[in-house]
Tab-separated table of C-alpha atoms in Angstrom:
chain	number	residue	atom	x	y	z
A	1	MET	CA	99.611	83.479	58.675
A	2	ASN	CA	97.369	81.094	59.972
A	3	ASP	CA	93.516	81.764	61.930
A	4	THR	CA	94.670	81.060	65.617
A	5	LYS	CA	97.774	83.815	64.863
A	6	ARG	CA	95.232	86.154	63.326
A	7	SER	CA	92.069	85.546	65.986
A	8	PRO	CA	92.295	87.435	69.397
A	9	THR	CA	93.030	85.280	72.511
A	10	ARG	CA	90.165	84.668	75.004
A	11	HIS	CA	92.198	87.051	77.089
A	12	SER	CA	92.248	89.712	74.764
A	13	LYS	CA	88.604	89.832	74.287
A	14	ARG	CA	88.272	89.982	77.723
A	15	SER	CA	90.235	93.249	77.770
A	16	GLU	CA	88.815	94.555	75.122
A	17	ALA	CA	85.114	94.011	76.575
A	18	TYR	CA	86.332	95.659	80.029
A	19	ASP	CA	88.116	98.775	78.221
A	20	SER	CA	84.678	99.315	76.143
A	21	PHE	CA	82.717	99.046	79.241
A	22	THR	CA	84.831	101.657	80.920
A	23	GLU	CA	84.826	103.808	77.875
A	24	HIS	CA	80.984	104.090	77.494
A	25	LEU	CA	80.780	104.606	81.455
A	26	LEU	CA	83.340	107.322	81.243
A	27	SER	CA	81.369	109.089	77.666
A	28	ARG	CA	78.379	108.497	80.455
A	29	ALA	CA	76.513	106.611	78.019
A	30	ILE	CA	76.015	104.618	81.043
A	31	HIS	CA	75.623	106.308	84.301
A	32	PRO	CA	76.539	105.832	88.051
A	33	GLY	CA	73.714	104.172	90.188
A	34	GLN	CA	72.018	103.295	86.863
A	35	PHE	CA	70.297	99.931	86.706
A	36	ILE	CA	70.841	97.893	83.786
A	37	SER	CA	69.910	94.634	82.299
A	38	GLN	CA	73.177	92.443	80.184
A	39	ARG	CA	70.905	93.068	77.317
A	40	GLU	CA	70.946	96.540	77.604
A	41	LEU	CA	74.572	96.391	78.090
A	42	VAL	CA	75.105	94.495	74.707
A	43	GLU	CA	72.774	97.089	73.072
A	44	ILE	CA	74.926	100.285	74.429
A	45	THR	CA	78.681	98.937	74.161
A	46	GLY	CA	78.438	96.447	71.095
A	47	ILE	CA	80.198	93.716	73.160
A	48	PRO	CA	78.470	90.099	72.631
A	49	LEU	CA	76.043	88.914	75.405
A	50	SER	CA	78.464	85.872	76.082
A	51	ALA	CA	81.827	88.599	76.751
A	52	ILE	CA	79.069	90.613	78.743
A	53	ARG	CA	78.190	87.424	80.679
A	54	GLU	CA	82.280	86.464	81.560
A	55	LEU	CA	82.853	90.298	81.731
A	56	ILE	CA	80.156	90.950	84.763
A	57	PRO	CA	82.414	89.078	87.397
A	58	ARG	CA	85.577	91.302	86.833
A	59	LEU	CA	83.348	94.196	86.933
A	60	GLU	CA	81.377	93.027	90.157
A	61	THR	CA	85.567	92.061	91.862
A	62	ASP	CA	86.340	95.597	90.554
A	63	GLY	CA	83.334	97.191	92.520
A	64	LEU	CA	82.338	98.743	88.988
A	65	ILE	CA	78.758	96.795	89.401
A	66	THR	CA	76.498	95.362	92.224
A	67	THR	CA	74.120	93.010	91.743
A	68	VAL	CA	71.246	93.796	93.335
A	69	PRO	CA	68.911	91.341	94.494
A	70	GLN	CA	65.369	91.373	92.186
A	71	ARG	CA	66.770	94.565	90.629
A	72	GLY	CA	69.811	93.638	88.447
A	73	MET	CA	72.825	94.940	87.720
A	74	GLN	CA	73.646	98.483	89.552
A	75	ILE	CA	76.593	100.763	88.117
A	76	ALA	CA	78.635	102.040	90.675
A	77	HIS	CA	77.210	104.841	92.861
A	78	ILE	CA	79.663	107.662	93.741
A	79	ASP	CA	79.035	108.216	97.316
A	80	LEU	CA	81.405	109.662	100.415
A	81	ASP	CA	82.748	106.403	101.339
A	82	LEU	CA	83.816	105.746	97.474
A	83	VAL	CA	85.436	108.835	97.446
A	84	ARG	CA	87.354	108.369	100.015
A	85	ASN	CA	88.372	104.783	99.517
A	86	ALA	CA	89.381	105.805	95.945
A	87	PHE	CA	91.678	108.811	97.291
A	88	GLN	CA	93.146	106.358	100.064
A	89	LEU	CA	94.186	104.041	97.827
A	90	ARG	CA	95.850	107.063	95.028
A	91	PHE	CA	97.573	108.042	97.912
A	92	PHE	CA	98.909	104.798	99.285
A	93	LEU	CA	100.177	103.903	95.068
A	94	GLU	CA	101.324	107.300	93.948
A	95	LEU	CA	103.256	108.677	96.604
A	96	GLU	CA	105.767	105.814	96.625
A	97	ALA	CA	105.803	105.925	92.808
A	98	ALA	CA	106.501	109.315	92.888
A	99	ARG	CA	109.547	108.921	95.060
A	100	LEU	CA	111.105	106.196	92.428
A	101	PHE	CA	109.714	108.264	89.441
A	102	THR	CA	111.820	111.126	91.019
A	103	ARG	CA	114.940	109.086	91.475
A	104	GLN	CA	114.504	107.193	87.972
A	105	ALA	CA	112.695	109.416	85.219
A	106	SER	CA	115.253	110.920	82.859
A	107	ASP	CA	115.832	114.387	82.521
A	108	GLU	CA	114.005	114.477	78.955
A	109	THR	CA	111.034	112.973	80.406
A	110	ILE	CA	110.650	115.530	83.168
A	111	ALA	CA	111.934	118.256	80.892
A	112	LYS	CA	108.693	117.215	78.418
A	113	LEU	CA	106.136	117.159	81.299
A	114	ARG	CA	107.506	120.909	82.183
A	115	LYS	CA	106.795	122.137	78.749
A	116	GLU	CA	103.465	120.185	78.481
A	117	HIS	CA	102.206	122.001	81.785
A	118	GLU	CA	103.749	125.597	81.053
A	119	ASP	CA	102.263	125.149	77.386
A	120	VAL	CA	98.755	125.058	78.820
A	121	LEU	CA	99.633	127.796	81.072
A	122	LYS	CA	100.563	130.135	78.396
A	123	SER	CA	97.309	128.972	76.124
A	124	ALA	CA	95.345	129.674	78.894
A	125	ALA	CA	96.636	133.591	79.312
A	126	ASN	CA	94.748	134.110	76.033
A	127	GLY	CA	91.854	132.892	77.012
A	128	ILE	CA	90.532	129.527	78.130
A	129	THR	CA	88.359	127.366	75.682
A	130	PRO	CA	85.910	124.148	76.332
A	131	GLU	CA	89.097	122.904	74.212
A	132	LEU	CA	92.029	123.567	76.298
A	133	LEU	CA	89.836	122.752	79.243
A	134	GLU	CA	89.784	119.059	77.994
A	135	HIS	CA	93.437	119.226	76.830
A	136	ALA	CA	94.756	120.565	80.233
A	137	GLN	CA	92.777	117.774	82.026
A	138	ASN	CA	94.546	115.112	79.513
A	139	VAL	CA	97.725	116.487	80.444
A	140	ASP	CA	97.129	116.170	84.050
A	141	TRP	CA	95.815	112.545	83.999
A	142	SER	CA	99.300	112.104	82.004
A	143	LEU	CA	101.331	112.646	85.076
A	144	HIS	CA	99.850	110.542	87.014
A	145	ASP	CA	99.666	107.607	84.835
A	146	GLN	CA	103.369	108.391	83.806
A	147	ILE	CA	104.186	108.273	87.390
A	148	ILE	CA	102.481	105.016	87.679
A	149	ASP	CA	103.807	103.410	84.253
A	150	ALA	CA	107.439	104.240	85.381
A	151	LEU	CA	106.781	101.183	88.069
A	152	ASP	CA	106.970	98.710	85.367
A	153	ASN	CA	104.677	96.848	87.889
A	154	GLU	CA	101.707	95.034	85.935
A	155	ILE	CA	100.128	94.177	89.739
A	156	ILE	CA	100.405	98.182	90.717
A	157	ALA	CA	99.163	99.232	87.030
A	158	LYS	CA	96.121	96.733	86.821
A	159	ILE	CA	95.164	98.282	90.650
A	160	TYR	CA	96.009	101.880	89.465
A	161	LYS	CA	93.624	101.517	86.325
A	162	VAL	CA	90.556	100.316	88.133
A	163	ASN	CA	90.942	103.142	90.459
A	164	SER	CA	91.668	105.628	88.040
A	165	VAL	CA	88.344	104.638	86.371
A	166	LYS	CA	86.816	105.688	89.921
A	167	ILE	CA	88.418	108.545	90.491
A	168	ARG	CA	87.276	109.834	86.724
A	169	LEU	CA	83.598	108.735	87.838
A	170	ILE	CA	84.095	111.347	91.242
A	171	ARG	CA	85.527	113.878	88.904
A	172	GLN	CA	82.542	114.078	86.857
A	173	GLU	CA	79.610	113.571	89.042
A	174	ARG	CA	81.578	116.105	91.848
A	175	PHE	CA	83.993	118.123	90.230
A	176	ARG	CA	85.536	118.923	86.768
A	177	LEU	CA	88.693	121.114	85.798
A	178	THR	CA	87.054	124.475	85.274
A	179	GLU	CA	88.542	127.927	84.209
A	180	LYS	CA	89.096	128.594	88.201
A	181	LEU	CA	90.839	125.134	88.774
A	182	LEU	CA	93.332	125.122	85.435
A	183	GLN	CA	95.904	127.128	86.827
A	184	THR	CA	95.687	125.585	90.248
A	185	VAL	CA	96.188	122.402	88.897
A	186	MET	CA	98.731	123.461	86.646
A	187	ASN	CA	100.398	125.221	89.596
A	188	ASP	CA	100.475	121.954	91.536
A	189	HIS	CA	101.629	119.636	88.991
A	190	LEU	CA	104.594	122.300	88.284
A	191	ALA	CA	105.825	122.117	92.027
A	192	ILE	CA	105.741	118.582	91.817
A	193	ILE	CA	107.765	118.577	88.649
A	194	ALA	CA	110.142	120.976	90.214
A	195	ALA	CA	110.777	118.584	92.981
A	196	PHE	CA	111.336	116.013	90.072
A	197	GLU	CA	113.844	118.552	88.706
A	198	LYS	CA	115.634	119.203	92.011
A	199	ARG	CA	115.876	114.968	92.443
A	200	ASP	CA	114.101	115.223	95.933
A	201	PRO	CA	111.939	112.429	96.246
A	202	GLU	CA	110.483	113.391	99.855
A	203	LEU	CA	109.686	116.723	98.359
A	204	ALA	CA	108.102	115.450	95.254
A	205	ALA	CA	105.863	113.409	97.669
A	206	ASP	CA	105.077	116.503	99.906
A	207	CYS	CA	103.800	118.323	96.690
A	208	LEU	CA	102.352	115.475	95.443
A	209	ARG	CA	100.406	114.782	98.813
A	210	GLN	CA	99.031	118.279	99.024
A	211	HIS	CA	97.976	117.997	95.536
A	212	LEU	CA	95.735	114.870	96.066
A	213	GLU	CA	94.440	116.303	99.378
A	214	ASN	CA	93.188	119.570	97.265
A	215	ALA	CA	91.467	117.005	95.215
A	216	ARG	CA	89.483	114.789	97.714
A	217	GLY	CA	88.414	118.177	99.498
A	218	ARG	CA	86.973	119.237	96.219
A	219	ALA	CA	85.683	115.190	95.910
A	220	LEU	CA	84.123	115.664	99.500
A	221	GLY	CA	82.892	119.210	99.174
A	222	ILE	CA	84.823	120.781	101.661
A	223	SER	CA	87.384	122.669	99.695
A	224	ASP	CA	87.266	124.543	96.347
A	225	ARG	CA	91.171	124.437	96.062
């Protein structure tokens, strides 16, 4: 195999740089609202300066950073407008995706989703640990991700990915999956899964809408449901 085939393409390097940035952002090595220089991003992420410079326009377009005159770059700030806008986009993308998923997902896929959620609740009955909370959060995200992935639409997947980063940041800043919320979220999801099993697209969308409304209410500080 020659060097050209072994070397990552320019596109893949950009994708790796983007993924590295978002991983550091979600791990809180970089904080929402933080002012940061290109050199500091190099130190934190290990991404070369040339890649950082190529990455910045995409991050600005995606709303993950803003260039502030005379102050430099600022990481996206979590405010009420971001919460409202990010959740509004979730409603637009996920409700229709849930309808299609209800019609198209295999019985095996749906059965696996049910088992994952029921296993979390069974484990919770024996005591909720930090490890279980982390696992439950991953199960939570996985359901939403699978609904979108099943569309097999690259354009929607890219939009969803960017918005998903913002939703995760909102959760970190405004509410996290707690012992109190674990059962609520899992039961919300099981209601959605039950609608999948019935092959009822409108019921699935209605259950998902209620779930998203609950999450939005928590993020806005107007509900603890």
